[in-house]
Short mmCIF file of C-alpha atoms in Angstrom, two decimals:
data_model
loop_
_atom_site.label_atom_id
_atom_site.label_comp_id
_atom_site.label_asym_id
_atom_site.label_seq_id
_atom_site.Cartn_x
_atom_site.Cartn_y
_atom_site.Cartn_z
CA UNK A 12 -3.72 -21.49 3.70
CA UNK A 13 -4.22 -21.59 -0.37
CA UNK A 14 -2.48 -24.65 -1.72
CA UNK A 15 -0.66 -24.00 -4.75
CA UNK A 16 -1.71 -26.37 -7.54
CA UNK A 17 -0.04 -27.37 -10.68
CA UNK A 18 3.53 -28.62 -9.37
CA UNK A 19 2.54 -31.87 -8.06
CA UNK A 20 5.97 -33.54 -7.32
CA UNK A 21 8.15 -30.83 -8.64
CA UNK A 22 11.13 -28.98 -7.25
CA UNK A 23 10.09 -25.09 -6.63
CA UNK A 24 12.76 -22.96 -5.46
CA UNK A 25 11.84 -20.38 -2.84
CA UNK A 26 14.28 -17.42 -2.53
CA UNK A 27 13.69 -15.47 0.49
CA UNK A 28 12.57 -16.93 3.85
CA UNK A 29 10.52 -13.89 5.30
CA UNK A 30 6.70 -13.79 6.07
CA UNK A 31 5.84 -14.25 2.44
CA UNK A 32 8.60 -16.97 1.71
CA UNK A 33 7.68 -19.29 4.48
CA UNK A 34 3.98 -18.97 3.44
CA UNK A 35 4.71 -19.76 0.06
CA UNK A 36 6.79 -22.74 1.17
CA UNK A 37 3.83 -24.04 3.22
CA UNK A 38 1.30 -23.49 0.47
CA UNK A 39 3.51 -25.18 -2.19
CA UNK A 40 4.06 -28.39 0.26
CA UNK A 41 0.47 -28.30 0.72
CA UNK A 42 -0.49 -28.37 -2.92
CA UNK A 43 2.26 -31.50 -3.43
CA UNK A 44 5.00 -29.51 -4.57
CA UNK A 45 8.55 -29.89 -3.32
CA UNK A 46 9.90 -26.50 -1.99
CA UNK A 47 13.70 -26.13 -2.24
CA UNK A 48 14.49 -22.77 0.06
CA UNK A 49 17.16 -20.42 0.65
CA UNK A 50 17.67 -16.98 2.02
CA UNK A 51 21.29 -15.44 2.82
CA UNK A 52 20.10 -15.01 6.42
CA UNK A 53 21.39 -18.20 8.64
CA UNK A 54 18.55 -17.51 10.97
CA UNK A 55 15.78 -17.32 8.31
CA UNK A 56 17.13 -20.90 6.92
CA UNK A 57 17.01 -22.68 10.39
CA UNK A 58 13.49 -21.40 11.06
CA UNK A 59 12.72 -23.26 7.76
CA UNK A 60 14.49 -26.04 8.53
CA UNK A 61 12.60 -26.29 11.84
CA UNK A 62 9.38 -26.78 9.76
CA UNK A 63 11.04 -29.58 7.48
CA UNK A 64 12.13 -27.74 4.43
CA UNK A 65 14.80 -28.38 2.45
CA UNK A 66 17.73 -25.51 2.29
CA UNK A 67 20.16 -25.51 -0.65
CA UNK A 68 22.31 -22.57 -1.58
CA UNK A 69 20.51 -21.43 -4.99
CA UNK A 70 23.48 -19.39 -6.09
CA UNK A 71 25.47 -22.42 -6.88
CA UNK A 72 25.90 -22.71 -10.57
CA UNK A 73 24.19 -25.99 -10.75
CA UNK A 74 21.67 -25.41 -7.98
CA UNK A 75 18.90 -24.65 -10.31
CA UNK A 76 19.44 -27.94 -12.78
CA UNK A 77 16.12 -29.71 -11.08
CA UNK A 78 14.23 -26.68 -10.15
CA UNK A 79 10.92 -26.39 -12.30
CA UNK A 80 10.03 -22.53 -11.08
CA UNK A 81 11.81 -20.04 -8.84
CA UNK A 82 9.42 -18.08 -6.49
CA UNK A 83 11.02 -14.70 -5.27
CA UNK A 84 9.99 -12.70 -2.23
CA UNK A 85 8.95 -8.93 -3.23
CA UNK A 86 12.02 -7.17 -1.53
CA UNK A 87 14.78 -9.28 -3.98
CA UNK A 88 15.51 -7.29 -7.17
CA UNK A 89 14.72 -9.13 -10.52
CA UNK A 90 15.67 -6.71 -12.69
CA UNK A 91 16.52 -3.30 -11.79
CA UNK A 92 19.22 -2.19 -10.51
CA UNK A 93 20.41 -5.56 -11.20
CA UNK A 94 18.82 -9.21 -10.83
CA UNK A 95 19.73 -10.77 -7.75
CA UNK A 96 22.28 -13.45 -8.72
CA UNK A 97 20.21 -16.35 -7.90
CA UNK A 98 17.37 -15.15 -10.23
CA UNK A 99 20.27 -14.13 -12.86
CA UNK A 100 20.90 -17.81 -12.96
CA UNK A 101 17.42 -18.58 -13.26
CA UNK A 102 17.15 -16.48 -16.22
CA UNK A 103 20.29 -18.24 -17.79
CA UNK A 104 18.47 -21.54 -17.18
CA UNK A 105 15.17 -20.92 -18.61
CA UNK A 106 13.58 -21.43 -15.00
CA UNK A 107 10.54 -19.44 -14.78
CA UNK A 108 10.59 -16.86 -12.22
CA UNK A 109 7.22 -15.73 -10.38
CA UNK A 110 6.04 -14.48 -6.59
CA UNK A 111 3.44 -15.52 -4.21
CA UNK A 112 0.86 -12.86 -6.17
CA UNK A 113 1.18 -14.80 -9.15
CA UNK A 114 0.71 -18.34 -7.33
CA UNK A 115 -2.00 -17.19 -5.53
CA UNK A 116 -4.12 -16.12 -8.60
CA UNK A 117 -2.89 -19.28 -10.30
CA UNK A 118 -4.26 -21.49 -7.50
CA UNK A 119 -7.24 -19.43 -5.94
CA UNK A 120 -10.18 -21.19 -7.49
CA UNK A 121 -11.10 -24.64 -6.31
CA UNK A 122 -13.70 -27.14 -7.43
CA UNK A 123 -15.86 -26.15 -4.33
CA UNK A 124 -16.56 -23.00 -6.39
CA UNK A 125 -19.02 -25.09 -8.58
CA UNK A 126 -21.32 -25.28 -5.85
CA UNK A 127 -21.25 -21.65 -4.59
CA UNK A 128 -24.09 -19.62 -5.20
CA UNK A 129 -21.76 -16.71 -5.61
CA UNK A 130 -18.14 -16.96 -6.74
CA UNK A 131 -15.73 -15.11 -4.67
CA UNK A 132 -14.14 -11.97 -5.86
CA UNK A 133 -10.97 -10.26 -5.57
CA UNK A 134 -10.35 -6.77 -5.13
CA UNK A 135 -6.36 -5.72 -5.72
CA UNK A 136 -5.32 -1.83 -4.85
CA UNK A 137 -2.10 -0.51 -6.21
CA UNK A 138 -1.04 3.15 -6.41
CA UNK A 139 1.66 4.92 -4.78
CA UNK A 140 0.19 6.53 -1.88
CA UNK A 141 -2.95 5.14 0.00
CA UNK A 142 -2.91 1.74 -0.87
CA UNK A 143 -3.26 0.55 2.67
CA UNK A 144 -5.43 2.75 4.08
CA UNK A 145 -7.73 2.21 0.90
CA UNK A 146 -7.48 -1.73 1.15
CA UNK A 147 -8.03 -1.59 5.00
CA UNK A 148 -11.10 0.46 4.31
CA UNK A 149 -12.66 -1.73 1.69
CA UNK A 150 -12.17 -4.68 3.81
CA UNK A 151 -13.92 -2.67 7.01
CA UNK A 152 -16.70 -1.60 4.74
CA UNK A 153 -17.56 -5.06 3.58
CA UNK A 154 -17.46 -6.45 7.25
CA UNK A 155 -19.61 -3.82 8.14
CA UNK A 156 -22.25 -4.79 5.46
CA UNK A 157 -22.11 -8.44 6.79
CA UNK A 158 -19.83 -9.42 3.92
CA UNK A 159 -17.06 -12.08 4.45
CA UNK A 160 -13.76 -10.90 3.58
CA UNK A 161 -9.98 -11.38 4.04
CA UNK A 162 -7.23 -8.78 3.70
CA UNK A 163 -3.92 -9.78 2.62
CA UNK A 164 -0.62 -9.03 0.44
CA UNK A 165 1.20 -5.88 1.34
CA UNK A 166 -0.92 -5.40 4.38
CA UNK A 167 -2.09 -8.09 6.96
CA UNK A 168 -1.67 -11.85 6.09
CA UNK A 169 0.41 -13.03 2.99
CA UNK A 170 -1.59 -14.28 0.18
CA UNK A 171 -1.34 -17.90 0.54
CA UNK A 172 -1.47 -17.73 4.11
CA UNK A 173 -5.20 -16.83 4.18
CA UNK A 174 -8.26 -19.13 4.32
CA UNK A 175 -9.86 -20.52 0.99
CA UNK A 176 -12.70 -17.92 0.42
CA UNK A 177 -16.25 -18.99 0.94
CA UNK A 178 -19.47 -18.49 -0.95
CA UNK A 179 -19.35 -14.96 -1.80
CA UNK A 180 -16.50 -14.12 -0.12
CA UNK A 181 -14.12 -11.45 -0.98
CA UNK A 182 -10.34 -10.92 -0.85
CA UNK A 183 -8.91 -7.55 -0.51
CA UNK A 184 -5.23 -7.19 -1.70
CA UNK A 185 -2.73 -4.34 -1.38
CA UNK A 186 -0.25 -4.72 -3.89
CA UNK A 187 2.85 -2.86 -4.28
CA UNK A 188 4.97 -2.20 -7.39
CA UNK A 189 7.37 -4.89 -6.57
CA UNK A 190 4.44 -7.51 -6.42
CA UNK A 191 2.82 -6.51 -9.69
CA UNK A 192 5.69 -6.31 -11.65
CA UNK A 193 6.69 -9.87 -11.37
CA UNK A 194 3.73 -11.73 -10.95
CA UNK A 195 2.86 -14.17 -13.92
CA UNK A 196 -0.75 -14.13 -13.11
CA UNK A 197 -2.81 -11.21 -12.38
CA UNK A 198 -6.65 -11.57 -12.66
CA UNK A 199 -8.51 -9.63 -10.09
CA UNK A 200 -12.41 -8.98 -10.52
CA UNK A 201 -11.90 -5.21 -9.16
CA UNK A 202 -8.66 -3.31 -9.56
CA UNK A 203 -7.95 -0.17 -7.90
CA UNK A 204 -5.34 2.55 -8.68
CA UNK A 205 -5.09 5.23 -5.95
CA UNK A 206 -2.78 7.80 -7.43
CA UNK A 207 0.68 8.22 -8.75
CA UNK A 208 4.03 9.86 -7.63
CA UNK A 209 7.71 9.17 -7.93
CA UNK A 210 8.85 6.16 -5.70
CA UNK A 211 10.92 3.19 -5.98
CA UNK A 212 12.73 4.64 -9.12
CA UNK A 213 15.91 2.72 -8.74
CA UNK A 214 13.99 -0.62 -8.37
CA UNK A 215 12.09 0.28 -11.66
CA UNK A 216 14.78 2.47 -13.72
CA UNK A 217 12.86 5.30 -13.44
CA UNK A 218 9.40 6.91 -13.37
CA UNK A 219 8.21 4.90 -16.65
CA UNK A 220 9.14 1.78 -15.30
CA UNK A 221 7.54 2.34 -11.76
CA UNK A 222 4.10 3.16 -13.80
CA UNK A 223 4.62 0.26 -16.02
CA UNK A 224 4.86 -2.15 -12.96
CA UNK A 225 1.58 -0.56 -11.54
CA UNK A 226 -0.03 -0.90 -14.92
CA UNK A 227 0.22 -4.42 -15.38
CA UNK A 228 -2.64 -5.16 -12.89
CA UNK A 229 -4.98 -3.49 -15.31
CA UNK A 230 -3.46 -3.94 -18.71
CA UNK A 231 -2.60 -7.89 -17.99
CA UNK A 232 -5.05 -8.48 -15.26
CA UNK A 233 -8.03 -7.64 -17.21
CA UNK A 234 -10.20 -6.86 -14.07
CA UNK A 235 -14.26 -6.81 -14.64
CA UNK A 236 -14.24 -3.16 -13.15
CA UNK A 237 -11.50 -0.62 -12.65
CA UNK A 238 -11.65 2.00 -10.14
CA UNK A 239 -8.93 4.96 -11.32
CA UNK A 240 -7.63 7.86 -9.64
CA UNK A 241 -7.56 10.45 -12.05
CA UNK A 242 -6.01 13.51 -10.29
CA UNK A 243 -2.62 12.80 -12.01
CA UNK A 244 -1.87 12.13 -15.98
CA UNK A 245 -0.92 8.61 -15.28
CA UNK A 246 -4.58 7.74 -14.02
CA UNK A 247 -6.10 9.69 -16.70
CA UNK A 248 -3.90 7.89 -19.32
CA UNK A 249 -4.88 4.32 -17.73
CA UNK A 250 -8.66 5.34 -17.47
CA UNK A 251 -8.58 6.31 -21.07
CA UNK A 252 -6.77 2.86 -22.11
CA UNK A 253 -9.29 0.71 -20.34
CA UNK A 254 -12.36 2.63 -21.37
CA UNK A 255 -14.39 2.31 -24.45
CA UNK A 256 -15.94 5.44 -24.28
CA UNK A 257 -17.06 8.41 -21.92
CA UNK A 258 -20.21 6.06 -21.03
CA UNK A 259 -18.34 3.05 -20.14
CA UNK A 260 -19.12 2.34 -16.48
CA UNK A 261 -16.55 -0.60 -16.26
CA UNK A 262 -14.11 2.18 -15.32
CA UNK A 263 -14.87 4.33 -12.31
CA UNK A 264 -13.23 7.36 -12.26
CA UNK A 265 -12.13 9.03 -8.88
CA UNK A 266 -10.89 12.35 -7.75
CA UNK A 267 -10.34 14.52 -4.58
CA UNK A 268 -9.36 17.39 -6.40
CA UNK A 269 -12.18 18.41 -9.03
CA UNK A 270 -15.77 17.58 -9.85
CA UNK A 271 -15.87 14.64 -12.65
CA UNK A 272 -18.58 15.16 -14.99
CA UNK A 273 -19.78 12.62 -17.97
CA UNK A 274 -22.09 10.09 -18.73
CA UNK A 275 -19.93 7.54 -17.28
CA UNK A 276 -19.46 6.41 -13.34
CA UNK A 277 -17.62 8.88 -11.15
CA UNK A 278 -16.94 9.21 -7.59
CA UNK A 279 -15.09 12.34 -6.21
CA UNK A 280 -14.82 14.49 -3.25
CA UNK A 281 -15.02 18.29 -2.87
CA UNK A 282 -14.94 20.40 0.18
CA UNK A 283 -15.20 17.58 2.18
CA UNK A 284 -18.00 16.04 0.72
CA UNK A 285 -18.44 12.51 -1.48
CA UNK A 286 -20.58 12.55 -4.40
CA UNK A 287 -21.32 9.34 -6.82
CA UNK A 288 -22.57 10.30 -10.06
CA UNK A 289 -23.72 7.91 -12.69
CA UNK A 290 -25.24 8.51 -16.29
CA UNK A 291 -25.10 12.25 -15.57
CA UNK A 292 -26.94 12.20 -12.34
CA UNK A 293 -25.91 12.59 -8.65
CA UNK A 294 -26.86 9.03 -6.99
CA UNK A 295 -25.44 9.70 -3.53
CA UNK A 296 -23.65 12.30 -1.24
CA UNK A 297 -21.79 11.58 2.12
CA UNK A 298 -20.33 14.15 4.49
CA UNK A 299 -16.72 13.02 5.09
CA UNK A 300 -15.58 16.15 7.52
CA UNK A 301 -16.63 14.48 10.83
CA UNK A 302 -15.08 11.13 9.65
CA UNK A 303 -12.29 10.94 12.42
CA UNK A 304 -10.31 8.03 10.87
CA UNK A 305 -10.24 9.73 7.40
CA UNK A 306 -8.99 13.35 7.53
CA UNK A 307 -7.54 15.59 4.95
CA UNK A 308 -8.25 15.38 1.23
CA UNK A 309 -5.73 12.50 0.68
CA UNK A 310 -7.76 10.38 2.89
CA UNK A 311 -11.17 11.73 1.22
CA UNK A 312 -9.43 10.22 -1.85
CA UNK A 313 -8.92 6.81 -0.03
CA UNK A 314 -12.38 6.86 0.93
CA UNK A 315 -13.80 7.83 -2.83
CA UNK A 316 -11.69 4.90 -4.35
CA UNK A 317 -12.84 2.51 -1.26
CA UNK A 318 -16.68 3.68 -1.76
CA UNK A 319 -16.46 2.77 -5.61
CA UNK A 320 -14.88 -0.64 -5.08
CA UNK A 321 -17.45 -1.62 -2.77
CA UNK A 322 -20.18 -0.24 -4.81
CA UNK A 323 -19.26 -2.44 -7.37
CA UNK A 324 -20.24 -5.19 -5.16
CA UNK A 325 -23.70 -3.75 -4.70
CA UNK A 326 -23.06 -2.14 -0.99
CA UNK A 327 -25.66 0.49 -0.40
CA UNK A 328 -24.48 3.92 0.14
CA UNK A 329 -26.15 4.60 3.31
CA UNK A 330 -24.32 1.18 4.63
CA UNK A 331 -21.10 2.75 3.50
CA UNK A 332 -21.47 5.98 5.16
CA UNK A 333 -22.25 4.53 8.66
CA UNK A 334 -19.20 2.20 8.26
CA UNK A 335 -16.78 5.21 7.57
CA UNK A 336 -17.76 6.68 10.77
CA UNK A 337 -16.53 3.30 12.71
CA UNK A 338 -13.19 3.22 10.49
CA UNK A 339 -10.42 3.77 13.11
CA UNK A 340 -7.64 4.15 10.42
CA UNK A 341 -4.37 2.52 10.39
CA UNK A 342 -1.48 2.71 12.84
CA UNK A 343 1.40 5.38 11.35
CA UNK A 344 -1.02 6.61 8.63
CA UNK A 345 -2.51 9.91 9.82
CA UNK A 346 -3.20 7.98 13.46
CA UNK A 347 -4.19 10.21 16.44
CA UNK A 348 -2.04 8.82 18.82
CA UNK A 349 -2.66 11.47 21.65
CA UNK A 350 -4.55 14.76 22.49
CA UNK A 351 -3.75 17.13 25.47
CA UNK A 352 -4.19 20.59 26.22
CA UNK A 353 -5.58 21.42 22.80
CA UNK A 354 -2.85 19.83 20.95
CA UNK A 355 -3.32 16.81 18.69
CA UNK A 356 -0.28 14.22 18.09
CA UNK A 357 -0.59 12.55 14.75
CA UNK A 358 1.68 9.53 13.86
CA UNK A 359 2.20 9.50 10.01
CA UNK A 360 5.33 7.77 9.78
CA UNK A 361 4.13 6.02 6.50
CA UNK A 362 4.77 9.30 4.83
CA UNK A 363 8.08 7.76 3.50
CA UNK A 364 8.07 9.92 0.22
CA UNK A 365 7.71 13.66 -0.47
CA UNK A 366 4.24 13.46 -1.81
CA UNK A 367 2.48 11.41 1.00
CA UNK A 368 4.18 13.84 3.50
CA UNK A 369 2.54 16.79 1.20
CA UNK A 370 -0.90 15.57 1.68
CA UNK A 371 -0.53 15.10 5.41
CA UNK A 372 0.88 18.60 5.84
CA UNK A 373 -2.33 19.97 3.70
CA UNK A 374 -4.50 18.00 6.22
CA UNK A 375 -4.08 19.95 9.39
CA UNK A 376 -3.76 23.06 10.59
CA UNK A 377 -0.71 24.92 12.47
CA UNK A 378 1.60 21.97 12.17
CA UNK A 379 4.65 21.29 14.29
CA UNK A 380 6.36 18.96 12.04
CA UNK A 381 8.59 16.29 12.70
CA UNK A 382 10.43 15.23 9.61
CA UNK A 383 13.41 13.71 8.19
CA UNK A 384 15.45 10.30 7.53
CA UNK A 385 16.86 8.74 4.49
CA UNK A 386 16.18 11.42 1.89
CA UNK A 387 14.60 9.63 -1.39
CA UNK A 388 15.17 10.75 -4.81
CA UNK A 389 13.63 14.00 -6.26
CA UNK A 390 14.38 16.74 -3.74
CA UNK A 391 11.98 18.05 -1.06
CA UNK A 392 10.70 21.23 -3.27
CA UNK A 393 7.28 19.77 -3.59
CA UNK A 394 6.89 19.74 0.22
CA UNK A 395 7.49 23.53 0.40
CA UNK A 396 4.15 24.40 -1.56
CA UNK A 397 2.44 22.21 0.95
CA UNK A 398 3.87 23.85 4.01
CA UNK A 399 1.84 26.77 4.50
CA UNK A 400 0.54 25.53 7.70
CA UNK A 401 3.72 24.63 9.58
CA UNK A 402 4.88 26.71 12.23
CA UNK A 403 7.90 24.74 12.65
CA UNK A 404 9.85 21.86 11.80
CA UNK A 405 11.96 19.28 13.69
CA UNK A 406 14.37 17.66 11.64
CA UNK A 407 15.56 14.00 12.67
CA UNK A 408 18.16 11.78 10.81
CA UNK A 409 21.82 11.06 10.34
CA UNK A 410 21.50 13.81 7.91
CA UNK A 411 19.15 16.14 9.55
CA UNK A 412 21.39 19.40 9.06
CA UNK A 413 21.23 18.71 5.13
CA UNK A 414 17.61 18.11 5.44
CA UNK A 415 16.61 21.10 7.00
CA UNK A 416 18.74 23.58 4.64
CA UNK A 417 16.33 22.21 2.06
CA UNK A 418 13.40 23.68 3.95
CA UNK A 419 13.49 26.94 2.47
CA UNK A 420 11.02 29.28 4.14
CA UNK A 421 10.43 27.24 7.27
CA UNK A 422 11.65 27.58 10.66
CA UNK A 423 13.68 24.47 11.04
CA UNK A 424 15.61 23.02 14.06
CA UNK A 425 18.03 20.21 13.67
CA UNK A 426 17.17 17.68 16.61
CA UNK A 427 18.77 14.43 15.09
CA UNK A 428 17.03 12.26 17.21
CA UNK A 429 13.33 11.43 17.88
CA UNK A 430 13.66 11.84 21.50
CA UNK A 431 14.73 15.47 21.19
CA UNK A 432 12.20 16.40 18.19
CA UNK A 433 9.35 15.20 20.47
CA UNK A 434 10.76 16.99 23.88
CA UNK A 435 10.91 20.14 21.85
CA UNK A 436 7.54 19.90 19.89
CA UNK A 437 5.68 19.08 22.98
CA UNK A 438 7.19 21.61 24.99
CA UNK A 439 6.61 24.59 22.27
CA UNK A 440 3.11 23.17 21.19
CA UNK A 441 0.23 25.72 22.00
CA UNK A 442 -3.69 24.69 21.84
CA UNK A 443 -5.01 24.27 18.34
CA UNK A 444 -1.60 23.04 17.00
CA UNK A 445 -0.68 19.64 15.45
CA UNK A 446 2.60 17.94 16.13
CA UNK A 447 2.55 15.71 13.43
CA UNK A 448 5.45 13.15 12.44
CA UNK A 449 5.47 12.79 8.41
CA UNK A 450 8.98 12.07 8.02
CA UNK A 451 9.04 12.63 4.06
CA UNK A 452 11.73 9.95 3.87
CA UNK A 453 13.03 6.51 4.48
CA UNK A 454 13.42 5.26 8.04
CA UNK A 455 16.30 2.98 7.53
CA UNK A 456 18.92 5.46 8.54
CA UNK A 457 17.66 5.08 12.15
CA UNK A 458 14.94 2.63 12.30
CA UNK A 459 14.59 -1.10 10.98
CA UNK A 460 11.08 0.32 9.48
CA UNK A 461 8.72 3.04 9.49
CA UNK A 462 6.50 1.31 12.07
CA UNK A 463 9.57 0.97 14.61
CA UNK A 464 9.71 5.06 13.66
CA UNK A 465 5.89 5.23 14.54
CA UNK A 466 6.11 3.51 17.41
CA UNK A 467 9.25 5.25 18.92
CA UNK A 468 7.12 8.57 18.21
CA UNK A 469 4.18 7.52 20.12
CA UNK A 470 5.96 6.04 22.69
CA UNK A 471 8.05 9.27 23.29
CA UNK A 472 4.79 11.35 23.11
CA UNK A 473 2.96 9.62 25.34
CA UNK A 474 5.79 9.51 27.93
CA UNK A 475 6.07 13.57 27.45
CA UNK A 476 2.66 13.83 28.29
CA UNK A 477 2.93 11.80 31.18
CA UNK A 478 5.45 13.72 32.46
CA UNK A 479 3.74 17.06 31.94
#
């Protein structure tokens, strides 16, 4: 655990007692603070009380009178579409509001670092899509290179639940816009921006607010090195803002759409080959086409970002190339769950928005596409441009019929539930086809998470193949 320092003897409010909330309470207590906890869920409060934490209804008008700081779980709105009532009370009372990410950066360094030969580093990854795969891949590459590394944040363990990093250790953090938007301290050594597309617009009051939340990691974080995906205008803008000129190698530009040139530091993928260029010269090349855990151009972008991040720490290209081939990928992200009779079955349940689903559709030929769910803002039109390989769509979700109507030019069957969609796709698939779950929608109309949706797909595929 990372004990939270600087609040010895002070009452610190903890709002939200899920994974990160309980870890925060434990870390505060370890650092000498007095956590005062609250969650609307009685079961969550009971779990906290079972660990000896005091619970108090922080929504009462006088509940924050003795609270020095309020620490908020990432799922709780702090500004848009409107602040949570407890957070609104904190604003009125002048109580500072923070989250576990801010506390982590505030408390990470310890006196033991003075005796380290190499101080620990933090690599923080944000962006719209590919954050989890990029973060996990960075972690994998570091371990393969013999480096001490931990994975935390929006993936793996809560940031305050990890062990204090040792001499030369690296902490890899996946950070969502919810986390970067509120954290009062953001000081990564290396910051990574994968890409940008519309998402969480209600939480950030539009596209500009969403980008501003991502940008904080760089503009306020002041990383020593920034790895920036420049395939969208937002990434190009961010790289330009951080760079002092074309040769400034503190900014590493990354692309999976085009060759990059210039006197600076670039890593890009074209036609399945990753290339690293520095000072106008190519210094490394890796063939990604046979890397099973990283299929498709979107994963090649993730590979470029991860490659650049660990190159900053001195990992050699040959070590990286070898480690790419041992990366198994992540569950629910272009995950090959079965292969039978020449048909591949791929679980990309994490493709919860249009952009990530479109990238999945471009990664495979001859697709039988299971899609649908709780549709997000912005419509489905961008999917249609990427759906040239789709043989047929099998649409799930409570609004499956309305979703199917929007798939203009694609043969679509309204299946409503996963059981029907999988059964029909398996029955109709032929050798060379890929049955792909890439919903392009949230899961909450039928499942409590994208993980549960992916697990249901996987279980039904395996059951259908066993019966066949």
